[in-house]
PDB file of C-alpha atoms in Angstrom:
ATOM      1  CA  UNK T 536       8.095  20.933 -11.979  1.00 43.00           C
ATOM      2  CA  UNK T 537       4.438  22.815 -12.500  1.00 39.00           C
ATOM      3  CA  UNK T 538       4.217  20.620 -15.799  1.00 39.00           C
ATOM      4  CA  UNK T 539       4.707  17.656 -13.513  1.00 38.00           C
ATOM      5  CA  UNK T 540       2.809  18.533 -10.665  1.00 40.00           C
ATOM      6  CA  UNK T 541      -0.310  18.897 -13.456  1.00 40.00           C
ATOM      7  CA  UNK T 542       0.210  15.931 -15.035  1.00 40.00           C
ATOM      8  CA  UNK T 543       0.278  13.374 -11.406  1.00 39.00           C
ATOM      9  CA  UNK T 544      -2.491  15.198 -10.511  1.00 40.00           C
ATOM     10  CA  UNK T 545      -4.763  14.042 -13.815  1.00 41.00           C
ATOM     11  CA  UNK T 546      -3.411  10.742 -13.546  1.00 43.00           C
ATOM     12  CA  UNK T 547      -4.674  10.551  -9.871  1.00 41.00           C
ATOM     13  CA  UNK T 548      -8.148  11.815 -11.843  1.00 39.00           C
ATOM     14  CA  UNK T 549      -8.011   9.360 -14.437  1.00 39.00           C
ATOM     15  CA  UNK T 550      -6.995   6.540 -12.118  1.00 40.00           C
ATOM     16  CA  UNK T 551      -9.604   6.690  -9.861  1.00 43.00           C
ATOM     17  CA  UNK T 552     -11.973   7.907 -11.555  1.00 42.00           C
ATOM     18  CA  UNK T 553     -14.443   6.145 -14.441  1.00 40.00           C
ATOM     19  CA  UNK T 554     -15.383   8.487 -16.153  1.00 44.00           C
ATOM     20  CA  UNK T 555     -15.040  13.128 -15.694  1.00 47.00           C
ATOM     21  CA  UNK T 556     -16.480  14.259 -12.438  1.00 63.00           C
ATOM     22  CA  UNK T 557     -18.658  17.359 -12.118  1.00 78.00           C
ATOM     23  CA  UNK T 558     -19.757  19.859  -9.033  1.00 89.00           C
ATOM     24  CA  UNK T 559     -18.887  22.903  -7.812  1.00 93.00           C
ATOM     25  CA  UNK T 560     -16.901  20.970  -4.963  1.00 96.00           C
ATOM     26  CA  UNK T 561     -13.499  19.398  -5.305  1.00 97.00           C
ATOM     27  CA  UNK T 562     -12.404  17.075  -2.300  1.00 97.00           C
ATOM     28  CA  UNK T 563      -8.586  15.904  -2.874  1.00 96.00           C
ATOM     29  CA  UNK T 564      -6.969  13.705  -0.824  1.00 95.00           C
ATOM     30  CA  UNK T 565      -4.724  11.133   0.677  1.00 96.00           C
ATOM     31  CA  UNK T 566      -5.383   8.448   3.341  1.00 95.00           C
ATOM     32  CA  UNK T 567      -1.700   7.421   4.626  1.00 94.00           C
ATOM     33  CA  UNK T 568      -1.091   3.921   4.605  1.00 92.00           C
ATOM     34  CA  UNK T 569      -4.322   2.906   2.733  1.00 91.00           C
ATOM     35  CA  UNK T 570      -3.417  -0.031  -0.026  1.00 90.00           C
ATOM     36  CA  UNK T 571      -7.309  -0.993  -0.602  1.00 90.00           C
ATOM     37  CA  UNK T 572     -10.614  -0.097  -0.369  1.00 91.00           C
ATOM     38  CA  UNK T 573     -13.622   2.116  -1.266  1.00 93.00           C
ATOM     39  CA  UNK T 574     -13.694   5.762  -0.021  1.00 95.00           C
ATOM     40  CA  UNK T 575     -16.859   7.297  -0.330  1.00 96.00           C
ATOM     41  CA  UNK T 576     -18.520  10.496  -0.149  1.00 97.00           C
ATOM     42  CA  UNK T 577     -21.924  10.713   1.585  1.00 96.00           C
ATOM     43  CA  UNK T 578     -24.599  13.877   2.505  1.00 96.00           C
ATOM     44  CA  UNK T 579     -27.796  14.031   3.879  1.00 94.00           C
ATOM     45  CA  UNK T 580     -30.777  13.408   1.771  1.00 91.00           C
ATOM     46  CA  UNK T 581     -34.333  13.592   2.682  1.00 88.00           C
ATOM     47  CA  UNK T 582     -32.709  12.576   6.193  1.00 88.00           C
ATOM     48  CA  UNK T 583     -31.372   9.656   4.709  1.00 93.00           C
ATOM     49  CA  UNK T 584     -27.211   9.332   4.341  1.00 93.00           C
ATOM     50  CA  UNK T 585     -26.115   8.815   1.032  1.00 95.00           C
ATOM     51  CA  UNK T 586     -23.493   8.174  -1.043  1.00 96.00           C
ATOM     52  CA  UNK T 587     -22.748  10.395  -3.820  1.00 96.00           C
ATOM     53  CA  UNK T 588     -19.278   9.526  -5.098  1.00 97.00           C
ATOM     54  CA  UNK T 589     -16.839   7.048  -4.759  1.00 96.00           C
ATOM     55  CA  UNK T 590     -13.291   6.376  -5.046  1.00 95.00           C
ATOM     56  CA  UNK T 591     -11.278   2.965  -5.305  1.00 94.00           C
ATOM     57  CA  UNK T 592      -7.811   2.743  -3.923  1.00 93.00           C
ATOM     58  CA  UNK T 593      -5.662   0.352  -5.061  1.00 91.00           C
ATOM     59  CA  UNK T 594      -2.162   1.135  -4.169  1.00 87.00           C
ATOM     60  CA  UNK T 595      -1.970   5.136  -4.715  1.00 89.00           C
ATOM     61  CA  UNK T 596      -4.119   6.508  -1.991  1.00 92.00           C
ATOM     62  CA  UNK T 597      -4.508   9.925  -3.430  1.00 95.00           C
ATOM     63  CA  UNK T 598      -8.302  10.537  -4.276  1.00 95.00           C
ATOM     64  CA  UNK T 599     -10.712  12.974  -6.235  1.00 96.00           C
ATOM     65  CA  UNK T 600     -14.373  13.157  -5.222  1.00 97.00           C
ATOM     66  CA  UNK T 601     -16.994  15.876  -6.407  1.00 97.00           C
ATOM     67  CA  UNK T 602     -20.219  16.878  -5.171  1.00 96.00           C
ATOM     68  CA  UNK T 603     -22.680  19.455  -6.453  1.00 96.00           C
ATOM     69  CA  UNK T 604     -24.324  21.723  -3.605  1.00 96.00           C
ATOM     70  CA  UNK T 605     -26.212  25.339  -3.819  1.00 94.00           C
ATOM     71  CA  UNK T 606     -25.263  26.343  -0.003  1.00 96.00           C
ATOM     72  CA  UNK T 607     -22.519  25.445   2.690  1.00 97.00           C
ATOM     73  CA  UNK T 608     -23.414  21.742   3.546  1.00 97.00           C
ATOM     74  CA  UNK T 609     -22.360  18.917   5.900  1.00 98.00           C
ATOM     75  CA  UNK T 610     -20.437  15.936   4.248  1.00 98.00           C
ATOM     76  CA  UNK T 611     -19.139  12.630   5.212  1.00 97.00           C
ATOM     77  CA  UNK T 612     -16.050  10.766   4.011  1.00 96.00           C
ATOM     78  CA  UNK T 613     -16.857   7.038   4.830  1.00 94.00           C
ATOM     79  CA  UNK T 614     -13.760   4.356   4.574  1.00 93.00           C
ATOM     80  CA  UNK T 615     -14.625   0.858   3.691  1.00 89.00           C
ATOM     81  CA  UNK T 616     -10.961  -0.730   4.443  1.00 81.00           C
ATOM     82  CA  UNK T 617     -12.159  -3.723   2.959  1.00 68.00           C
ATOM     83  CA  UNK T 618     -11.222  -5.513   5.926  1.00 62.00           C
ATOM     84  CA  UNK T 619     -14.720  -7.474   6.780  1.00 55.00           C
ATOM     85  CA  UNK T 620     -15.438  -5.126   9.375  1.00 60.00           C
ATOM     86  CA  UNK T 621     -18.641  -4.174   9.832  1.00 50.00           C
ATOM     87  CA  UNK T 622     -18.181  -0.753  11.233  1.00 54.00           C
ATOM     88  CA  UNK T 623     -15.595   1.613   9.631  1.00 60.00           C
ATOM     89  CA  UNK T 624     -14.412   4.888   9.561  1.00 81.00           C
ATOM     90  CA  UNK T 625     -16.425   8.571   9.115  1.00 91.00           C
ATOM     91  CA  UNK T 626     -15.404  11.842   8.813  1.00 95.00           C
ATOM     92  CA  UNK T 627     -17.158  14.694   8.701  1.00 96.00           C
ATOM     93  CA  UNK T 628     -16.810  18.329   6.960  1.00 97.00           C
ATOM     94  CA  UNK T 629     -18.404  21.600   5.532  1.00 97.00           C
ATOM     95  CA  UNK T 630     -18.359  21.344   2.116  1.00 97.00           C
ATOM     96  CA  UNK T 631     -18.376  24.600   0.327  1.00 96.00           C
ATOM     97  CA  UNK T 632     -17.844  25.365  -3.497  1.00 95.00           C
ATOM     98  CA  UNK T 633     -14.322  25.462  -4.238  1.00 94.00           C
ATOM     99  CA  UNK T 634     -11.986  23.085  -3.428  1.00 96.00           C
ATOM    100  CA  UNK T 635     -11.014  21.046   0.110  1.00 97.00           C
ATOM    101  CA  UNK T 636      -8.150  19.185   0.825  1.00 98.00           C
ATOM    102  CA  UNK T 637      -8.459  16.145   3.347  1.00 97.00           C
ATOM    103  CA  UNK T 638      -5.675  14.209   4.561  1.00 97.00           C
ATOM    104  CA  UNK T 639      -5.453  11.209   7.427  1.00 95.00           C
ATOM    105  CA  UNK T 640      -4.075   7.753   7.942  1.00 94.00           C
ATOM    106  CA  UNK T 641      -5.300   4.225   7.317  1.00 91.00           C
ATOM    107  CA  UNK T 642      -4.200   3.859  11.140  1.00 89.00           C
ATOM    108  CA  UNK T 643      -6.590   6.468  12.805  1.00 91.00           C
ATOM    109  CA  UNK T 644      -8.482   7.881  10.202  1.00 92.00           C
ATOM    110  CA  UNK T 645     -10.659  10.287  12.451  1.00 90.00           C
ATOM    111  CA  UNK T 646      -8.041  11.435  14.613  1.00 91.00           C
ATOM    112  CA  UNK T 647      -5.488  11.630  12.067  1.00 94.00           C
ATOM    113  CA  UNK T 648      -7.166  13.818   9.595  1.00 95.00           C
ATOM    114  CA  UNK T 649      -6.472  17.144   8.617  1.00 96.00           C
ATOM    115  CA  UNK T 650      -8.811  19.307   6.491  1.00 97.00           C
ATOM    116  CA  UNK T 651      -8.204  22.703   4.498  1.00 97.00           C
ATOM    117  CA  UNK T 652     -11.821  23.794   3.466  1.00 95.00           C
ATOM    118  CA  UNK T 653     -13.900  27.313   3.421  1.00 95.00           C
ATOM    119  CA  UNK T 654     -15.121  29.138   5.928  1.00 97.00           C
ATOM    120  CA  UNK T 655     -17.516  27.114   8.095  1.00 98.00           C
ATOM    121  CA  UNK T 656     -14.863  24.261   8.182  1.00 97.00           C
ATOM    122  CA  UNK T 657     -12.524  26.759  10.083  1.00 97.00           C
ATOM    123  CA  UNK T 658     -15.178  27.458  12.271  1.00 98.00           C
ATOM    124  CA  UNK T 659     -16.171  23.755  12.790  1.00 98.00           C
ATOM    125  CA  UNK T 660     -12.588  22.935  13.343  1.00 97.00           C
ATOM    126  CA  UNK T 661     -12.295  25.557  16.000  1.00 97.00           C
ATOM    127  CA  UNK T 662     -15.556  24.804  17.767  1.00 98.00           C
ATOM    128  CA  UNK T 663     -14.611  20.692  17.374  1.00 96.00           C
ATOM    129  CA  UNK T 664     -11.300  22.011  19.649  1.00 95.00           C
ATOM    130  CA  UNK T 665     -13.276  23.318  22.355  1.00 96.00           C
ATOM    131  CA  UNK T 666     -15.690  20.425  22.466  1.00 95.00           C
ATOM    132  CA  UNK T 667     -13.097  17.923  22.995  1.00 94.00           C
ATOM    133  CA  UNK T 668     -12.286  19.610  26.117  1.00 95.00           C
ATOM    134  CA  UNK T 669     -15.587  19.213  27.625  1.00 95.00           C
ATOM    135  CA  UNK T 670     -15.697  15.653  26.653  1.00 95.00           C
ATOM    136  CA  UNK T 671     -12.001  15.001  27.985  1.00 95.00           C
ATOM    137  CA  UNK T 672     -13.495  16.507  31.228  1.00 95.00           C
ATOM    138  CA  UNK T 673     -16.401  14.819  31.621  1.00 95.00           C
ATOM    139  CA  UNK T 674     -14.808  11.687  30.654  1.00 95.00           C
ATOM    140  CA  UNK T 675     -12.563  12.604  34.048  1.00 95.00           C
ATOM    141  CA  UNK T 676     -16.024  13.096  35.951  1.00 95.00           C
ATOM    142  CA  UNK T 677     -17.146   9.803  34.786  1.00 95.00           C
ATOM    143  CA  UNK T 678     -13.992   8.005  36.100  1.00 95.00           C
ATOM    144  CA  UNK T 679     -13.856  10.181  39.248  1.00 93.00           C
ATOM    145  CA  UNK T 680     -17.759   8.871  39.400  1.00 91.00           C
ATOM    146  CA  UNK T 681     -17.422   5.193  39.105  1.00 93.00           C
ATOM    147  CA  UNK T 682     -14.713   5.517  41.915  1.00 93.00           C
ATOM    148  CA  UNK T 683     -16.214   7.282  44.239  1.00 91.00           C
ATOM    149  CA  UNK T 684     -18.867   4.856  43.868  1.00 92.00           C
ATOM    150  CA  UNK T 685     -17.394   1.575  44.291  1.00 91.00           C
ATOM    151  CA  UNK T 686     -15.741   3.340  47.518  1.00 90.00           C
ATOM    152  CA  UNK T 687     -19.370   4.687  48.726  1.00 90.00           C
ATOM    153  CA  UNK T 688     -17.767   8.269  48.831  1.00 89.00           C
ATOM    154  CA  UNK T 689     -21.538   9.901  48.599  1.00 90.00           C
ATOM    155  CA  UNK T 690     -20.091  13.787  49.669  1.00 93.00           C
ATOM    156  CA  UNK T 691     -17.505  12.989  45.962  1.00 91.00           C
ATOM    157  CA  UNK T 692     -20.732  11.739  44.690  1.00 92.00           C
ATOM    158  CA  UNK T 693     -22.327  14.717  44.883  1.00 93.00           C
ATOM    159  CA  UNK T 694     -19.468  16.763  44.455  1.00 94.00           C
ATOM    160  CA  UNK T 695     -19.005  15.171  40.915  1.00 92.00           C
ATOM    161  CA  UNK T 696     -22.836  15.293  40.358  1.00 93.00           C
ATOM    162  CA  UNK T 697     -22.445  19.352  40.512  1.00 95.00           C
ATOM    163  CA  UNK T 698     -19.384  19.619  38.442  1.00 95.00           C
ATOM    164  CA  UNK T 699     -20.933  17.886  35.370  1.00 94.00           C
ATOM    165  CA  UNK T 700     -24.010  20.373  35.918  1.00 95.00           C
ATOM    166  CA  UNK T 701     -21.538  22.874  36.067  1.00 96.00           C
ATOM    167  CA  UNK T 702     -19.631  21.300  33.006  1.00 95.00           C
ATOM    168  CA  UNK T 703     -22.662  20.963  30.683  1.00 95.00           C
ATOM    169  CA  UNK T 704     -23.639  24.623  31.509  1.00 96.00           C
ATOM    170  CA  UNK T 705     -20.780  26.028  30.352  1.00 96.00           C
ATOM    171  CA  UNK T 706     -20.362  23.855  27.406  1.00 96.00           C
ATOM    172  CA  UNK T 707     -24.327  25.085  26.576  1.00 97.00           C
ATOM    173  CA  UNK T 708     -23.274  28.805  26.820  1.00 97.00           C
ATOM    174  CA  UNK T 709     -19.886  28.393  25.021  1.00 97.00           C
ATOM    175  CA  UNK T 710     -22.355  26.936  22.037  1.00 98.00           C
ATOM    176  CA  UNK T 711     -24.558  29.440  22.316  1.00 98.00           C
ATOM    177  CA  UNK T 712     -21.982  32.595  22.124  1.00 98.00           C
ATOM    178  CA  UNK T 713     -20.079  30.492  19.231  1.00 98.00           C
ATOM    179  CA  UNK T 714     -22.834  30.832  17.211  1.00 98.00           C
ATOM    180  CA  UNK T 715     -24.175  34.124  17.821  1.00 98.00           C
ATOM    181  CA  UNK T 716     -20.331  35.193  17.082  1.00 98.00           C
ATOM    182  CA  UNK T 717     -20.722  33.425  13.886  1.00 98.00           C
ATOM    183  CA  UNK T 718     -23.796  34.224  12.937  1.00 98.00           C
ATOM    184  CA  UNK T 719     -23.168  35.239   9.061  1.00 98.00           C
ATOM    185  CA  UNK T 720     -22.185  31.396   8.591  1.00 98.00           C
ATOM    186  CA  UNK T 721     -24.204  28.079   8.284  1.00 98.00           C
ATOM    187  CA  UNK T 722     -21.874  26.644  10.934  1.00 98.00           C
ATOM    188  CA  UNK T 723     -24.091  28.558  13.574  1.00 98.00           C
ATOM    189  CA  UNK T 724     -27.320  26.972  13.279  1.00 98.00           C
ATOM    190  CA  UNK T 725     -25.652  23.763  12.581  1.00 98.00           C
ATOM    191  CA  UNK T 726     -23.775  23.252  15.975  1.00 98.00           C
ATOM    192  CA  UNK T 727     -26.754  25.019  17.985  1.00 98.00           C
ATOM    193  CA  UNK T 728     -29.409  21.865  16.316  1.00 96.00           C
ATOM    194  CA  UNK T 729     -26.459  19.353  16.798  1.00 95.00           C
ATOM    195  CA  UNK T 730     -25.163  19.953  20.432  1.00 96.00           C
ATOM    196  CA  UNK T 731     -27.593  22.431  22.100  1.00 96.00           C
ATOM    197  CA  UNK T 732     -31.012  21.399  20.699  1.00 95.00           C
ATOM    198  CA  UNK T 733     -32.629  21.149  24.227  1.00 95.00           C
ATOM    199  CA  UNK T 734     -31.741  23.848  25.356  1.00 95.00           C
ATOM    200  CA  UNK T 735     -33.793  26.889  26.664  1.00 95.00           C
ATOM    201  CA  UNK T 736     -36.246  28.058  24.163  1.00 96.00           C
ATOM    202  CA  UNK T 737     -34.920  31.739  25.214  1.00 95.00           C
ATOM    203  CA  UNK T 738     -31.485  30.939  24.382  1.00 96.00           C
ATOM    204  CA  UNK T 739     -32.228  29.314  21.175  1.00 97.00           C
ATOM    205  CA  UNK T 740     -34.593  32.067  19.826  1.00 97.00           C
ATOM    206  CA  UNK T 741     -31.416  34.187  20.813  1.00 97.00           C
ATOM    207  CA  UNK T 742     -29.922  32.191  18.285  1.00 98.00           C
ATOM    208  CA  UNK T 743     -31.577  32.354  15.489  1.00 98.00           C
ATOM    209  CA  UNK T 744     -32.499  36.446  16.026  1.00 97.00           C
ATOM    210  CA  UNK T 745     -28.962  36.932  15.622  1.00 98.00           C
ATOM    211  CA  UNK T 746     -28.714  35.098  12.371  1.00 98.00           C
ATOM    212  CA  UNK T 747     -27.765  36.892   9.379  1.00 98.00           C
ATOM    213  CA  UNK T 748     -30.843  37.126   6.541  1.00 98.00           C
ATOM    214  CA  UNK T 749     -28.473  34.618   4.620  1.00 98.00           C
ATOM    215  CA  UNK T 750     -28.336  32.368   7.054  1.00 98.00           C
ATOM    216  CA  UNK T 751     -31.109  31.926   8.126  1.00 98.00           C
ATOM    217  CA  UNK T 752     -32.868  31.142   4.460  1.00 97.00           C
ATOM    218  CA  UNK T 753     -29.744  28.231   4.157  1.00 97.00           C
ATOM    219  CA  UNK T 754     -30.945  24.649   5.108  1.00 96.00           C
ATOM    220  CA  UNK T 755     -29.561  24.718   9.120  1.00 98.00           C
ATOM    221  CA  UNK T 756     -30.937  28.010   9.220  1.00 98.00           C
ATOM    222  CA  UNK T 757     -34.652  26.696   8.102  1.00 97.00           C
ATOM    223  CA  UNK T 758     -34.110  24.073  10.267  1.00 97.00           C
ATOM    224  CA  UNK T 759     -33.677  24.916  13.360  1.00 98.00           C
ATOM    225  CA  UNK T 760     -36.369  27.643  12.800  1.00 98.00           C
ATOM    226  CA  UNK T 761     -38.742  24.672  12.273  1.00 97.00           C
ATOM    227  CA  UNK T 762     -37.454  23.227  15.385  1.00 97.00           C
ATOM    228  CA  UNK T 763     -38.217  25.681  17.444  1.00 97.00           C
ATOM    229  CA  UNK T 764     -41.482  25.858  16.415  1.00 96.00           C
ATOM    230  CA  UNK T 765     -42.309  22.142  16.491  1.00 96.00           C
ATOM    231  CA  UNK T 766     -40.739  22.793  20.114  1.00 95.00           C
ATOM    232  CA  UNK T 767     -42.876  25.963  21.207  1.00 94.00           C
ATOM    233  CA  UNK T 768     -45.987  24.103  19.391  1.00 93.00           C
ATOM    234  CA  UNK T 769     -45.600  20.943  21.435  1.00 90.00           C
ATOM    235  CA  UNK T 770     -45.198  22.922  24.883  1.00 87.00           C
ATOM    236  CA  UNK T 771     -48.418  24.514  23.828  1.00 87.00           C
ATOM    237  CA  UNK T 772     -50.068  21.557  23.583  1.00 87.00           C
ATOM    238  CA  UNK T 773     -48.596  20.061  26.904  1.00 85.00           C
ATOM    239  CA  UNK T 774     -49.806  22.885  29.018  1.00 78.00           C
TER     240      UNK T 774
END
């Protein structure tokens, strides 16, 4: 059964694959339902997105792709379908050396997926949890909102208008405590530049004090130093 297990896996390899793939990262994976098209994986690069492997299904929708990093780094898996559509799907993930396990569906393949990773992935999972709640309520505010204003109800008007303050300062200081909890892992300075960035210079500089001498020298770590900076630099300037 091992010997078996060994061998499907290196035919997946060799199927897929053109020639031997090399990096410190190992993303296997299956998209259910997927008979064609191109997955690839992408990364930031000099703030441009781009691809760095590929993978084309044709029938078995098991995939390998590799990628070479030196520090905990944000990754996309992109789906072409092959379908015409302009627009397709993205995922996105902490790649760490080692190896990461992604699974979804052809069907929803951003809600459907399902990824086994290092540290910072757990951590991005867990945070991604928490976020959706906000969104879900605001996205109740918003619909509360539009009815209260096609019935001219100004007192729900402004009652709404004071829960989404209320909603967006609590989803600030949740982001802010996540990361200072997590403050030995890139995943802190990450979500503070992606979901916080304008927030209170004194919060943010609580931030970064609290990151660990690691993290702070990894790329998020740099840059959201930098930001804040730029930021204090700027407010200089405008006084």
């Amino acid at each position: 059964m091992k010997y078996f297990s060994t061998l499907l896996f290196l035919m997946v390899i060799l199927t897929n694959c053109s020639s031997p793939k090399k990096g410190n990262v190992i993303i296997t994976g299956n998209i259910k339902g997927l008979k064609k098209g191109t997955v690839y994986l992408q990364r930031i690069q000099d703030t441009m997105l781009v691809s760095i492997d590929s993978v084309k299904i044709e029938g078995d929708s098991e995939f390998v792709l590799t990628s070479e990093i030196q520090e905990p780094e944000i990754h996309y898996l992109y789906l072409d379908k092959d379908d015409g559509k302009q627009y397709n799907d993205r995922i996105d993930f902490f790649a760490e050396p080692g190896e990461i396990r992604i699974t979804t569906s052809v069907l929803d393949f951003e809600r459907d997926v399902k990824i086994k990773g290092g540290k910072n992935q757990e951590k991005l999972q867990e945070y991604k949890k928490m976020l959706k709640r906000f969104n879900d309520r605001n996205l109740r505010i918003i619909k509360e909102d539009f009815e209260a204003s096609k019935q001219n109800d100004d007192e729900k008007l402004i009652e709404n208008d004071k829960a989404y303050k209320n909603l967006l300062r609590q989803k600030y200081l949740y982001t802010i405590n996540f990361a200072i909890n997590n403050k030995k892992l890139e995943v802190a300075p990450y979500i503070t530049m992606n979901e916080v960035y304008d927030a209170n210079l004194k919060f943010l500089d609580t931030v970064v004090n609290s990151l660990s001498p690691k993290v702070k020298k990894s790329l998020y770590g740099k840059q959201l130093i930098q930001y804040i900076k730029d930021r204090k630099n700027l407010e200089l300037k405008n006084k």
